[in-house]
Amino acid sequence: MDSSTQANPCPLTPFSSLPDEETDYLLEPHIPLGRLVVLEGPRGAGKSWIAAGLAAHVSREKECFGKILVVGPAGALASGLKPRLKAAGADLSRIEVVEPSRVLWEEDGERRLSVTAFSVLLGQEMPSLVVIDPIDPYLGKKGAKYWELLRELAIEHHCTILAVRRLPQTPTGRPARTGPEDISFCADSVVLCAPDPENSQKRLLAHARSVHAAQGKTLEFTIQEGRVQWGNPREMGAEELLQALRPKGTGDALAIAVEFLREQVTAGETTVYYLHQNAREAGISGITLLRAKKILGLRSIKGIGHWYWEFPPENEKEKSDDRLEEPDSPATGKNNDHLDGNTSGEPLKLNRAERRRLEREERKMAGSMEKAEARVSGAY
């Protein structure tokens, strides 16, 4: 008998037999209960204030929700978070501190979140809300795998894990995503906290992603008397707010790409597939990225299933740094942008043949990376 005709040991489940489940909310529709929620925004946008206000709100709802856990060193939380909780009218007896050492483990000289220890903690304490502010120190350098695990833990233990983090940015201050491994692709809800572009005295809380319900309205708020004071709803959505956060007149696109690439490679983000993807998210074209690579003198290294870019030896790197000091074009009075223009002052001007060669290189690398990612995805 052909193996394709053998009975499937794992029968399919019709939707009619699945139980009907409704999503509960700590704050409808922005903060669902029992899910992974990301609260992100630029520095000083009020993220920690929002987290404190949410914790205070849950602590007062004794009949609806359980205790709240806050992960962090007790000394820092006593001076930073406790005054905000008191000002927000929180029931401090229902909010408990989890020392980082209880949920961290060390491997290869790096401390990161222990999923096992974290799961045991949630099973023992049975909280309704866990606040991790900020989340980044608990993930390590290769923390992409943790996002889906955190989501699974939130669902399993029916508690909301609120991960607070600074909005990823390019070296010029532009909001940027970091790629498919970004937490926003795993979170059930993503909430963006940012200054109000129309009023510097106010801040906005926008719903950027929602899996279980329609996105909520953007909420206006201010910080007064040590607590969050809510204002009127606003029409501005998360995407519009992100656009408003992008600084105007950030300068030469090539210089931006050079700084972007320098930071990414220095941080170890050298896989060509993700470098191109991150560049697109930051508004940098592939050709401009390749020009920046040439300026920095980066070398292409073929790995197992991936291409990598790395810096040359120090003596060669110093020579390539000198090439960054080309002036802007005096003919147009504007900064040179991507491959547009043909002025004599354009830095690292490419002729037609070289431009086509770089375009072929980009297409070849992008194609090979897509095939590699498809092979990797098929293995899981």
GROMACS .gro file of C-alpha atoms in nm:
model
  380
    1MET     CA    1   0.000   0.000   0.000
    2ASP     CA    2   0.122   0.346  -0.088
    3SER     CA    3   0.225   0.542   0.223
    4SER     CA    4   0.010   0.834   0.106
    5THR     CA    5  -0.302   0.620   0.148
    6GLN     CA    6  -0.227   0.510   0.503
    7ALA     CA    7  -0.445   0.640   0.783
    8ASN     CA    8  -0.329   0.966   0.935
    9PRO     CA    9  -0.230   0.903   1.301
   10CYS     CA   10  -0.328   1.263   1.385
   11PRO     CA   11  -0.687   1.315   1.265
   12LEU     CA   12  -0.799   1.664   1.171
   13THR     CA   13  -1.021   1.859   1.410
   14PRO     CA   14  -1.328   2.038   1.273
   15PHE     CA   15  -1.394   2.387   1.401
   16SER     CA   16  -1.740   2.280   1.513
   17SER     CA   17  -1.582   2.072   1.790
   18LEU     CA   18  -1.362   2.354   1.920
   19PRO     CA   19  -1.485   2.529   2.236
   20ASP     CA   20  -1.618   2.883   2.209
   21GLU     CA   21  -1.379   3.118   2.384
   22GLU     CA   22  -1.418   3.489   2.436
   23THR     CA   23  -1.123   3.718   2.500
   24ASP     CA   24  -1.120   3.900   2.831
   25TYR     CA   25  -0.941   4.232   2.870
   26LEU     CA   26  -0.750   4.418   3.136
   27LEU     CA   27  -0.808   4.732   2.929
   28GLU     CA   28  -1.037   4.681   2.630
   29PRO     CA   29  -0.936   4.653   2.351
   30HIS     CA   30  -0.571   4.752   2.402
   31ILE     CA   31  -0.464   4.500   2.671
   32PRO     CA   32  -0.614   4.149   2.638
   33LEU     CA   33  -0.597   3.912   2.935
   34GLY     CA   34  -0.381   3.603   2.903
   35ARG     CA   35  -0.178   3.729   2.607
   36LEU     CA   36   0.159   3.879   2.519
   37VAL     CA   37   0.134   4.257   2.490
   38VAL     CA   38   0.409   4.494   2.381
   39LEU     CA   39   0.421   4.852   2.503
   40GLU     CA   40   0.680   5.041   2.301
   41GLY     CA   41   0.781   5.395   2.220
   42PRO     CA   42   1.076   5.635   2.203
   43ARG     CA   43   1.271   5.742   2.509
   44GLY     CA   44   1.071   5.964   2.746
   45ALA     CA   45   0.734   5.889   2.584
   46GLY     CA   46   0.571   5.773   2.910
   47LYS     CA   47   0.585   5.394   2.871
   48SER     CA   48   0.665   5.326   3.237
   49TRP     CA   49   0.388   5.563   3.342
   50ILE     CA   50   0.137   5.367   3.136
   51ALA     CA   51   0.265   5.037   3.280
   52ALA     CA   52   0.229   5.174   3.633
   53GLY     CA   53  -0.122   5.301   3.560
   54LEU     CA   54  -0.226   4.962   3.421
   55ALA     CA   55  -0.083   4.778   3.723
   56ALA     CA   56  -0.268   5.015   3.955
   57HIS     CA   57  -0.594   4.964   3.764
   58VAL     CA   58  -0.569   4.584   3.784
   59SER     CA   59  -0.479   4.594   4.153
   60ARG     CA   60  -0.801   4.782   4.232
   61GLU     CA   61  -1.023   4.530   4.049
   62LYS     CA   62  -1.021   4.272   4.329
   63GLU     CA   63  -1.319   4.073   4.207
   64CYS     CA   64  -1.200   4.043   3.846
   65PHE     CA   65  -0.825   3.993   3.847
   66GLY     CA   66  -0.546   3.836   4.049
   67LYS     CA   67  -0.213   3.967   4.168
   68ILE     CA   68   0.043   4.163   3.965
   69LEU     CA   69   0.410   4.071   3.934
   70VAL     CA   70   0.678   4.326   3.839
   71VAL     CA   71   1.014   4.186   3.731
   72GLY     CA   72   1.308   4.401   3.839
   73PRO     CA   73   1.549   4.481   4.122
   74ALA     CA   74   1.363   4.577   4.439
   75GLY     CA   75   1.585   4.878   4.511
   76ALA     CA   76   1.524   5.040   4.175
   77LEU     CA   77   1.151   4.968   4.184
   78ALA     CA   78   1.116   5.114   4.533
   79SER     CA   79   1.249   5.451   4.421
   80GLY     CA   80   1.112   5.453   4.067
   81LEU     CA   81   0.787   5.258   4.037
   82LYS     CA   82   0.642   5.262   4.388
   83PRO     CA   83   0.573   5.641   4.399
   84ARG     CA   84   0.392   5.616   4.065
   85LEU     CA   85   0.182   5.323   4.186
   86LYS     CA   86   0.086   5.511   4.502
   87ALA     CA   87  -0.006   5.822   4.306
   88ALA     CA   88  -0.224   5.609   4.078
   89GLY     CA   89  -0.412   5.468   4.379
   90ALA     CA   90  -0.280   5.113   4.351
   91ASP     CA   91  -0.339   4.845   4.610
   92LEU     CA   92   0.030   4.780   4.684
   93SER     CA   93  -0.047   4.459   4.874
   94ARG     CA   94  -0.148   4.292   4.545
   95ILE     CA   95   0.165   4.396   4.354
   96GLU     CA   96   0.478   4.189   4.417
   97VAL     CA   97   0.841   4.221   4.307
   98VAL     CA   98   1.022   3.940   4.126
   99GLU     CA   99   1.399   3.970   4.154
  100PRO     CA  100   1.567   3.916   3.814
  101SER     CA  101   1.786   3.638   3.956
  102ARG     CA  102   1.476   3.423   3.997
  103VAL     CA  103   1.398   3.414   3.624
  104LEU     CA  104   1.748   3.447   3.474
  105TRP     CA  105   2.011   3.188   3.396
  106GLU     CA  106   2.364   3.222   3.265
  107GLU     CA  107   2.500   3.053   2.954
  108ASP     CA  108   2.829   3.123   2.777
  109GLY     CA  109   2.886   3.424   2.999
  110GLU     CA  110   2.550   3.578   2.906
  111ARG     CA  111   2.245   3.612   3.130
  112ARG     CA  112   1.906   3.560   2.973
  113LEU     CA  113   1.551   3.463   3.060
  114SER     CA  114   1.497   3.108   3.183
  115VAL     CA  115   1.170   2.994   3.028
  116THR     CA  116   1.149   2.701   3.269
  117ALA     CA  117   1.196   2.916   3.579
  118PHE     CA  118   0.953   3.176   3.444
  119SER     CA  119   0.689   2.908   3.378
  120VAL     CA  120   0.730   2.769   3.732
  121LEU     CA  121   0.691   3.121   3.871
  122LEU     CA  122   0.367   3.179   3.681
  123GLY     CA  123   0.232   2.841   3.788
  124GLN     CA  124   0.302   2.910   4.154
  125GLU     CA  125   0.186   3.272   4.176
  126MET     CA  126  -0.099   3.265   3.917
  127PRO     CA  127  -0.088   3.639   3.840
  128SER     CA  128  -0.320   3.828   3.607
  129LEU     CA  129  -0.047   4.066   3.494
  130VAL     CA  130   0.332   4.044   3.470
  131VAL     CA  131   0.520   4.365   3.389
  132ILE     CA  132   0.873   4.340   3.248
  133ASP     CA  133   1.007   4.693   3.208
  134PRO     CA  134   1.229   4.692   3.010
  135ILE     CA  135   1.221   4.353   2.841
  136ASP     CA  136   1.553   4.376   2.652
  137PRO     CA  137   1.797   4.288   2.937
  138TYR     CA  138   1.619   3.953   2.982
  139LEU     CA  139   1.653   3.835   2.622
  140GLY     CA  140   2.025   3.824   2.552
  141LYS     CA  141   2.181   3.883   2.213
  142LYS     CA  142   1.987   3.603   2.047
  143GLY     CA  143   1.650   3.657   2.204
  144ALA     CA  144   1.431   3.623   1.896
  145LYS     CA  145   1.329   3.267   1.995
  146TYR     CA  146   1.185   3.390   2.325
  147TRP     CA  147   0.896   3.593   2.182
  148GLU     CA  148   0.681   3.297   2.079
  149LEU     CA  149   0.771   3.117   2.403
  150LEU     CA  150   0.654   3.417   2.606
  151ARG     CA  151   0.328   3.419   2.415
  152GLU     CA  152   0.277   3.049   2.482
  153LEU     CA  153   0.343   3.102   2.854
  154ALA     CA  154   0.092   3.388   2.867
  155ILE     CA  155  -0.177   3.170   2.709
  156GLU     CA  156  -0.094   2.862   2.918
  157HIS     CA  157  -0.108   3.049   3.250
  158HIS     CA  158  -0.384   3.290   3.143
  159CYS     CA  159  -0.190   3.599   3.243
  160THR     CA  160  -0.098   3.910   3.048
  161ILE     CA  161   0.276   3.954   2.996
  162LEU     CA  162   0.339   4.324   2.936
  163ALA     CA  163   0.678   4.364   2.769
  164VAL     CA  164   0.793   4.726   2.773
  165ARG     CA  165   1.067   4.828   2.535
  166ARG     CA  166   1.216   5.123   2.358
  167LEU     CA  167   1.103   5.157   1.998
  168PRO     CA  168   1.376   5.026   1.764
  169GLN     CA  169   1.540   5.317   1.583
  170THR     CA  170   1.799   5.380   1.314
  171PRO     CA  171   2.113   5.582   1.397
  172THR     CA  172   1.935   5.897   1.275
  173GLY     CA  173   1.639   5.849   1.509
  174ARG     CA  174   1.397   5.700   1.258
  175PRO     CA  175   1.156   5.438   1.396
  176ALA     CA  176   1.249   5.102   1.251
  177ARG     CA  177   1.151   4.740   1.286
  178THR     CA  178   1.426   4.486   1.330
  179GLY     CA  179   1.297   4.210   1.102
  180PRO     CA  180   1.069   3.905   1.110
  181GLU     CA  181   1.208   3.801   1.447
  182ASP     CA  182   1.076   4.125   1.596
  183ILE     CA  183   0.845   4.077   1.895
  184SER     CA  184   0.570   4.272   1.723
  185PHE     CA  185   0.510   3.978   1.490
  186CYS     CA  186   0.439   3.744   1.785
  187ALA     CA  187   0.252   3.975   2.020
  188ASP     CA  188  -0.127   3.962   2.040
  189SER     CA  189  -0.139   4.336   2.093
  190VAL     CA  190   0.114   4.614   2.033
  191VAL     CA  191   0.060   4.958   2.188
  192LEU     CA  192   0.263   5.258   2.078
  193CYS     CA  193   0.336   5.540   2.322
  194ALA     CA  194   0.471   5.864   2.173
  195PRO     CA  195   0.471   6.244   2.210
  196ASP     CA  196   0.180   6.426   2.051
  197PRO     CA  197   0.319   6.583   1.730
  198GLU     CA  198   0.056   6.858   1.750
  199ASN     CA  199   0.103   6.947   2.118
  200SER     CA  200   0.436   6.900   2.297
  201GLN     CA  201   0.259   6.903   2.635
  202LYS     CA  202   0.060   6.589   2.557
  203ARG     CA  203   0.129   6.226   2.470
  204LEU     CA  204  -0.058   5.964   2.271
  205LEU     CA  205  -0.124   5.593   2.316
  206ALA     CA  206  -0.199   5.428   1.981
  207HIS     CA  207  -0.306   5.071   1.911
  208ALA     CA  208  -0.058   4.941   1.651
  209ARG     CA  209  -0.160   4.573   1.636
  210SER     CA  210  -0.453   4.367   1.760
  211VAL     CA  211  -0.516   3.999   1.696
  212HIS     CA  212  -0.842   3.949   1.886
  213ALA     CA  213  -1.041   4.265   1.816
  214ALA     CA  214  -1.051   4.578   1.609
  215GLN     CA  215  -0.777   4.824   1.697
  216GLY     CA  216  -0.876   5.068   1.967
  217LYS     CA  217  -0.880   5.444   1.936
  218THR     CA  218  -0.570   5.650   1.999
  219LEU     CA  219  -0.587   5.790   2.351
  220GLU     CA  220  -0.450   6.126   2.460
  221PHE     CA  221  -0.285   6.156   2.802
  222THR     CA  222  -0.067   6.378   3.017
  223ILE     CA  223   0.139   6.322   3.333
  224GLN     CA  224   0.000   6.535   3.616
  225GLU     CA  225   0.047   6.507   3.992
  226GLY     CA  226   0.255   6.194   3.947
  227ARG     CA  227  -0.004   5.996   3.754
  228VAL     CA  228  -0.153   5.948   3.408
  229GLN     CA  229  -0.443   6.179   3.325
  230TRP     CA  230  -0.645   6.067   3.021
  231GLY     CA  231  -0.781   6.311   2.765
  232ASN     CA  232  -0.996   6.287   2.453
  233PRO     CA  233  -0.962   6.016   2.185
  234ARG     CA  234  -0.772   6.117   1.872
  235GLU     CA  235  -0.808   6.025   1.507
  236MET     CA  236  -0.432   5.978   1.454
  237GLY     CA  237  -0.344   5.609   1.412
  238ALA     CA  238  -0.023   5.425   1.493
  239GLU     CA  239   0.117   5.441   1.139
  240GLU     CA  240   0.054   5.814   1.117
  241LEU     CA  241   0.214   5.860   1.457
  242LEU     CA  242   0.521   5.665   1.346
  243GLN     CA  243   0.553   5.886   1.041
  244ALA     CA  244   0.535   6.193   1.263
  245LEU     CA  245   0.820   6.053   1.473
  246ARG     CA  246   1.053   6.045   1.173
  247PRO     CA  247   1.279   6.352   1.189
  248LYS     CA  248   1.263   6.590   0.897
  249GLY     CA  249   1.570   6.673   0.695
  250THR     CA  250   1.782   6.387   0.820
  251GLY     CA  251   2.051   6.463   0.563
  252ASP     CA  252   2.223   6.269   0.290
  253ALA     CA  253   2.067   5.927   0.234
  254LEU     CA  254   2.407   5.773   0.172
  255ALA     CA  255   2.546   5.910   0.499
  256ILE     CA  256   2.239   5.773   0.678
  257ALA     CA  257   2.294   5.433   0.518
  258VAL     CA  258   2.662   5.436   0.619
  259GLU     CA  259   2.578   5.505   0.983
  260PHE     CA  260   2.296   5.250   0.975
  261LEU     CA  261   2.522   4.980   0.829
  262ARG     CA  262   2.809   5.064   1.063
  263GLU     CA  263   2.581   5.022   1.367
  264GLN     CA  264   2.421   4.701   1.241
  265VAL     CA  265   2.748   4.528   1.158
  266THR     CA  266   2.913   4.646   1.480
  267ALA     CA  267   2.620   4.500   1.675
  268GLY     CA  268   2.668   4.167   1.499
  269GLU     CA  269   2.368   4.194   1.261
  270THR     CA  270   2.577   4.084   0.964
  271THR     CA  271   2.348   3.843   0.780
  272VAL     CA  272   2.292   4.003   0.441
  273TYR     CA  273   1.928   3.895   0.426
  274TYR     CA  274   1.842   4.078   0.747
  275LEU     CA  275   2.064   4.376   0.669
  276HIS     CA  276   1.865   4.438   0.350
  277GLN     CA  277   1.537   4.378   0.529
  278ASN     CA  278   1.623   4.613   0.816
  279ALA     CA  279   1.739   4.875   0.566
  280ARG     CA  280   1.407   4.864   0.382
  281GLU     CA  281   1.222   4.910   0.711
  282ALA     CA  282   1.442   5.214   0.781
  283GLY     CA  283   1.369   5.366   0.440
  284ILE     CA  284   1.709   5.283   0.286
  285SER     CA  285   1.712   5.138  -0.065
  286GLY     CA  286   1.912   4.828  -0.149
  287ILE     CA  287   2.140   5.013  -0.390
  288THR     CA  288   2.217   5.279  -0.129
  289LEU     CA  289   2.298   5.005   0.121
  290LEU     CA  290   2.542   4.848  -0.125
  291ARG     CA  291   2.706   5.187  -0.182
  292ALA     CA  292   2.741   5.224   0.194
  293LYS     CA  293   2.897   4.879   0.205
  294LYS     CA  294   3.154   4.987  -0.051
  295ILE     CA  295   3.236   5.303   0.143
  296LEU     CA  296   3.292   5.108   0.465
  297GLY     CA  297   3.494   4.849   0.277
  298LEU     CA  298   3.289   4.561   0.415
  299ARG     CA  299   3.376   4.214   0.295
  300SER     CA  300   3.123   3.948   0.185
  301ILE     CA  301   3.172   3.615   0.361
  302LYS     CA  302   2.979   3.304   0.261
  303GLY     CA  303   2.852   3.100   0.553
  304ILE     CA  304   2.625   2.798   0.582
  305GLY     CA  305   2.306   2.904   0.407
  306HIS     CA  306   2.381   3.275   0.451
  307TRP     CA  307   2.605   3.552   0.330
  308TYR     CA  308   2.761   3.783   0.590
  309TRP     CA  309   2.924   4.125   0.580
  310GLU     CA  310   3.215   4.204   0.807
  311PHE     CA  311   3.462   4.486   0.858
  312PRO     CA  312   3.805   4.461   0.700
  313PRO     CA  313   4.122   4.464   0.912
  314GLU     CA  314   4.175   4.787   1.103
  315ASN     CA  315   4.432   4.933   0.862
  316GLU     CA  316   4.196   4.890   0.566
  317LYS     CA  317   3.900   5.019   0.766
  318GLU     CA  318   4.079   5.345   0.845
  319LYS     CA  319   4.137   5.404   0.474
  320SER     CA  320   3.770   5.345   0.394
  321ASP     CA  321   3.661   5.588   0.668
  322ASP     CA  322   3.842   5.868   0.488
  323ARG     CA  323   3.606   5.832   0.194
  324LEU     CA  324   3.311   5.957   0.399
  325GLU     CA  325   3.430   6.318   0.391
  326GLU     CA  326   3.297   6.406   0.045
  327PRO     CA  327   3.098   6.733   0.027
  328ASP     CA  328   2.736   6.765  -0.082
  329SER     CA  329   2.664   6.878  -0.435
  330PRO     CA  330   2.709   7.256  -0.478
  331ALA     CA  331   2.524   7.245  -0.806
  332THR     CA  332   2.186   7.156  -0.658
  333GLY     CA  333   2.226   7.288  -0.306
  334LYS     CA  334   2.072   6.964  -0.183
  335ASN     CA  335   2.205   6.651  -0.021
  336ASN     CA  336   2.263   6.364  -0.261
  337ASP     CA  337   1.988   6.105  -0.227
  338HIS     CA  338   2.026   5.742  -0.330
  339LEU     CA  339   2.135   5.720  -0.695
  340ASP     CA  340   1.947   6.025  -0.820
  341GLY     CA  341   2.133   6.313  -0.974
  342ASN     CA  342   2.457   6.326  -1.166
  343THR     CA  343   2.648   6.610  -1.001
  344SER     CA  344   3.021   6.630  -0.967
  345GLY     CA  345   3.006   6.648  -0.587
  346GLU     CA  346   2.815   6.322  -0.541
  347PRO     CA  347   3.002   6.093  -0.298
  348LEU     CA  348   3.115   5.763  -0.441
  349LYS     CA  349   2.958   5.831  -0.779
  350LEU     CA  350   2.873   5.513  -0.967
  351ASN     CA  351   2.887   5.476  -1.342
  352ARG     CA  352   2.625   5.281  -1.529
  353ALA     CA  353   2.823   4.958  -1.543
  354GLU     CA  354   2.903   4.960  -1.173
  355ARG     CA  355   2.544   5.042  -1.084
  356ARG     CA  356   2.422   4.745  -1.287
  357ARG     CA  357   2.680   4.522  -1.122
  358LEU     CA  358   2.558   4.625  -0.777
  359GLU     CA  359   2.199   4.571  -0.882
  360ARG     CA  360   2.286   4.218  -0.997
  361GLU     CA  361   2.466   4.155  -0.668
  362GLU     CA  362   2.164   4.270  -0.472
  363ARG     CA  363   1.922   4.054  -0.672
  364LYS     CA  364   2.152   3.753  -0.642
  365MET     CA  365   2.192   3.792  -0.267
  366ALA     CA  366   1.821   3.854  -0.212
  367GLY     CA  367   1.734   3.544  -0.415
  368SER     CA  368   1.983   3.322  -0.236
  369MET     CA  369   1.862   3.446   0.102
  370GLU     CA  370   1.498   3.378   0.015
  371LYS     CA  371   1.588   3.022  -0.087
  372ALA     CA  372   1.787   2.975   0.233
  373GLU     CA  373   1.503   3.105   0.448
  374ALA     CA  374   1.259   2.877   0.265
  375ARG     CA  375   1.483   2.576   0.340
  376VAL     CA  376   1.510   2.676   0.705
  377SER     CA  377   1.134   2.733   0.736
  378GLY     CA  378   1.065   2.395   0.581
  379ALA     CA  379   1.279   2.227   0.846
  380TYR     CA  380   1.050   2.337   1.127
   0.00000   0.00000   0.00000
